[in-house]
Coordinates of C-alpha atoms in Angstrom, one line a residue:
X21 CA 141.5 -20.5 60.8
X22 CA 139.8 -16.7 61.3
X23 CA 137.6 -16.3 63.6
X24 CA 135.8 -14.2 61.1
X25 CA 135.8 -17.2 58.7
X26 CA 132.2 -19.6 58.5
X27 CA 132.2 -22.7 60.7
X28 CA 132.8 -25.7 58.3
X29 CA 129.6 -27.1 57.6
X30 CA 128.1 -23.8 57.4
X31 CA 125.0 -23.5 55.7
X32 CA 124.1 -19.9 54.8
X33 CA 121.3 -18.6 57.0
X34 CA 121.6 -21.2 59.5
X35 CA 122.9 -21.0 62.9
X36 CA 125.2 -23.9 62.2
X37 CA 123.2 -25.9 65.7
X38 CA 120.8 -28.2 64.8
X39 CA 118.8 -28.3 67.8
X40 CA 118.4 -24.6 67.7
X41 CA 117.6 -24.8 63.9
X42 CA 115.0 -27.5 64.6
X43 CA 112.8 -25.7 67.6
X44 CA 112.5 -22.4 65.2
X45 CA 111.5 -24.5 62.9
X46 CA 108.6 -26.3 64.8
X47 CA 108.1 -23.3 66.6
X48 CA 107.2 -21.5 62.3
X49 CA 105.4 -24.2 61.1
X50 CA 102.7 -24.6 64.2
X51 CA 102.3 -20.3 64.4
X52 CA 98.5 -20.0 63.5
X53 CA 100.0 -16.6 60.9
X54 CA 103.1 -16.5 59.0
X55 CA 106.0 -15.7 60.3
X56 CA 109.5 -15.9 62.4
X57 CA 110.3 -16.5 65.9
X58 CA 111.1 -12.8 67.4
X59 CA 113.1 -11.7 69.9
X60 CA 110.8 -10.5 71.5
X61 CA 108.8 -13.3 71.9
X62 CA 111.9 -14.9 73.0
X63 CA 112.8 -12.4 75.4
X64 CA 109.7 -12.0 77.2
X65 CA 109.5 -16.0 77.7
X66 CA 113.3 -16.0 78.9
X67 CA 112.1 -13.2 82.2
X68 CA 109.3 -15.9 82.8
X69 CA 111.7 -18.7 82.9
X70 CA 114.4 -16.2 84.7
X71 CA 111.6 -15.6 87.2
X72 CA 110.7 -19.5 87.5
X73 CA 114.6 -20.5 88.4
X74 CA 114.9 -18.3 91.3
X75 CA 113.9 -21.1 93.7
X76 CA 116.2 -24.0 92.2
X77 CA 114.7 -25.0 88.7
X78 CA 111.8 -24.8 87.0
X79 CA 108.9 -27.2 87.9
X80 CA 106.3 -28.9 85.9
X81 CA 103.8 -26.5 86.9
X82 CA 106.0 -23.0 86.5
X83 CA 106.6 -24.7 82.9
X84 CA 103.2 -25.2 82.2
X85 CA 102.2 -21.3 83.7
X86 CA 105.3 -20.2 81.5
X87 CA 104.0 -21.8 78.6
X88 CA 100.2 -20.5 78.7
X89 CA 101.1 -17.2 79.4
X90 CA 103.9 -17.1 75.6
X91 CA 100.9 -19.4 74.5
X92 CA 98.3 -16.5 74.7
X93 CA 100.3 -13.7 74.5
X94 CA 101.7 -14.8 71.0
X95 CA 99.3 -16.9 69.9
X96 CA 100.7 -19.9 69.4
X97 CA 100.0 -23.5 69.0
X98 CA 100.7 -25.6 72.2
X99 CA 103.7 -27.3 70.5
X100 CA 105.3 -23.5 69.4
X101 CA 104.2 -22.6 72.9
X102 CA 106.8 -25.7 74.5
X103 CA 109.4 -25.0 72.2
X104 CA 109.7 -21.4 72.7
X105 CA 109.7 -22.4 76.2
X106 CA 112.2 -24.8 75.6
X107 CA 114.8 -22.3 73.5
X108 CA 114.1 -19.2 76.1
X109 CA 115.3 -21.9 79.2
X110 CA 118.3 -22.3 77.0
X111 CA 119.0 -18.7 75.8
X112 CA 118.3 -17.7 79.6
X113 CA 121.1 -19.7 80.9
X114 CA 123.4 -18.9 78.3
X115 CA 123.3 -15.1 79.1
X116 CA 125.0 -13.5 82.2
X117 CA 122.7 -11.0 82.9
X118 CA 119.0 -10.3 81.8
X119 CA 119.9 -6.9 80.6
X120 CA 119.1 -7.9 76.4
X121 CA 115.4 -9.6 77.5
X122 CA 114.0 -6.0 79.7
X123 CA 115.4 -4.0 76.8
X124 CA 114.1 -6.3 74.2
X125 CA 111.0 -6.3 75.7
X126 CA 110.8 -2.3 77.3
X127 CA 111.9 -1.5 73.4
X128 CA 108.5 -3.7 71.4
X129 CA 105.8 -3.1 74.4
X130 CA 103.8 -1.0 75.2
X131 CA 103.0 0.0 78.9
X132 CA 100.0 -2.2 78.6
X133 CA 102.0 -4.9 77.2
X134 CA 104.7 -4.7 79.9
X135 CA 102.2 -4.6 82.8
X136 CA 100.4 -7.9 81.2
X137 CA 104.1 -9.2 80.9
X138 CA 104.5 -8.4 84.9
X139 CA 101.1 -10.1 85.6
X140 CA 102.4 -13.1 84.0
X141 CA 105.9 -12.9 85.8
X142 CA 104.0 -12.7 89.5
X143 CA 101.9 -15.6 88.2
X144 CA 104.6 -18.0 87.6
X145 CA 106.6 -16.6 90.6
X146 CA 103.7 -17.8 93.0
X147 CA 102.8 -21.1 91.2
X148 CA 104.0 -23.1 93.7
X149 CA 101.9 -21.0 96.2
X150 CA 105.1 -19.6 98.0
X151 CA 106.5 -16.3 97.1
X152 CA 110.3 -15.6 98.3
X153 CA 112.1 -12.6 98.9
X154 CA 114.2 -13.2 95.9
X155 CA 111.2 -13.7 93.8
X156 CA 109.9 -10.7 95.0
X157 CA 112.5 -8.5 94.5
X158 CA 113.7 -10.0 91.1
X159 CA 110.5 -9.0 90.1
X160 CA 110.4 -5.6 91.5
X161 CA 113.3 -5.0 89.9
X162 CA 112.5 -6.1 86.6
X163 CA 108.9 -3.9 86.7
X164 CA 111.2 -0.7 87.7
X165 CA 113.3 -1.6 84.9
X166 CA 110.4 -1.9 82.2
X167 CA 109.0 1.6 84.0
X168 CA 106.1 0.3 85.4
X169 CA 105.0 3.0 87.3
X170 CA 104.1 2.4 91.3
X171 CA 100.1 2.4 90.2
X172 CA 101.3 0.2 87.1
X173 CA 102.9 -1.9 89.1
X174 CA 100.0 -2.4 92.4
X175 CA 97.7 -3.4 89.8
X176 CA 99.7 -6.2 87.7
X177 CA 100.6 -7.6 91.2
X178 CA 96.9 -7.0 92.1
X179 CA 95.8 -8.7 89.0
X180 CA 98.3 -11.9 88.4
X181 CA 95.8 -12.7 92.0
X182 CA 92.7 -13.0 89.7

């Protein structure tokens, strides 16, 4: 068989995995507006999650910070909220390198948008009230790579705080 040739079973449109099929489609039918999950929303929520594995796995409470933060930035229901969650800790550890997400996301935001984005990344980074060096510098790496500038950058640190 090609390579080029559809997986058996293939249903037009789908992505041929039914788990993935099923958490877009919860994720479409609790948005509060029509529409699709987007890569960006994905994207953004796979650098929180990215952010929240740095010290071992993700715990309840980075979860939960992970999920308010796609919650009110996308406006979504709690249950979209989980499952985008859910797909981006997936996606994230399928991908070698976070290079797709910053682009993604430096691509569809705005410098206000990215900062927010950074304020949420240094919130989930010190949920459990201890922030590492590799937290630290994952982050200051990623706010370089959206082009945060230095003042940008002081004041989303300054204000995940509040």
């Amino acid at each position: 068989p090609s390579c080029f040739a559809p997986a058996r079973g293939y249903r037009g449109g789908q992505s041929g995995r039914p788990m993935l099929d099923s958490l877009i489609r919860l994720i479409e039918r609790n948005r509060p507006a029509p529409g699709r999950l987007t890569r960006v929303e994905l994207a953004a929520a796979a650098l929180l999650v990215e952010i929240a594995r740095l010290d071992g796995g993700v715990s309840a409470d980075e979860r939960a910070a992970i999920t308010a933060a796609v919650r009110d930035r996308f406006m979504l229901s709690p249950p979209a909220a989980e499952a985008l969650v859910a797909l981006a800790e997936k996606r994230e550890e399928e991908v070698y390198s976070d290079w797709i997400f910053l682009d993604t996301v430096k691509r569809a935001f705005d410098a206000d948008e990215r900062a927010r984005l950074v304020r949420h990344l240094w919130r989930v980074a010190g949920t459990d009230k201890v922030l590492s060096a590799k937290e630290c510098a994952c982050v200051e790496r990623l706010m370089a790579s959206l082009g945060l500038t230095p003042e940008e950058a002081a004041a989303a640190r300054l204000g995940a705080k509040n």
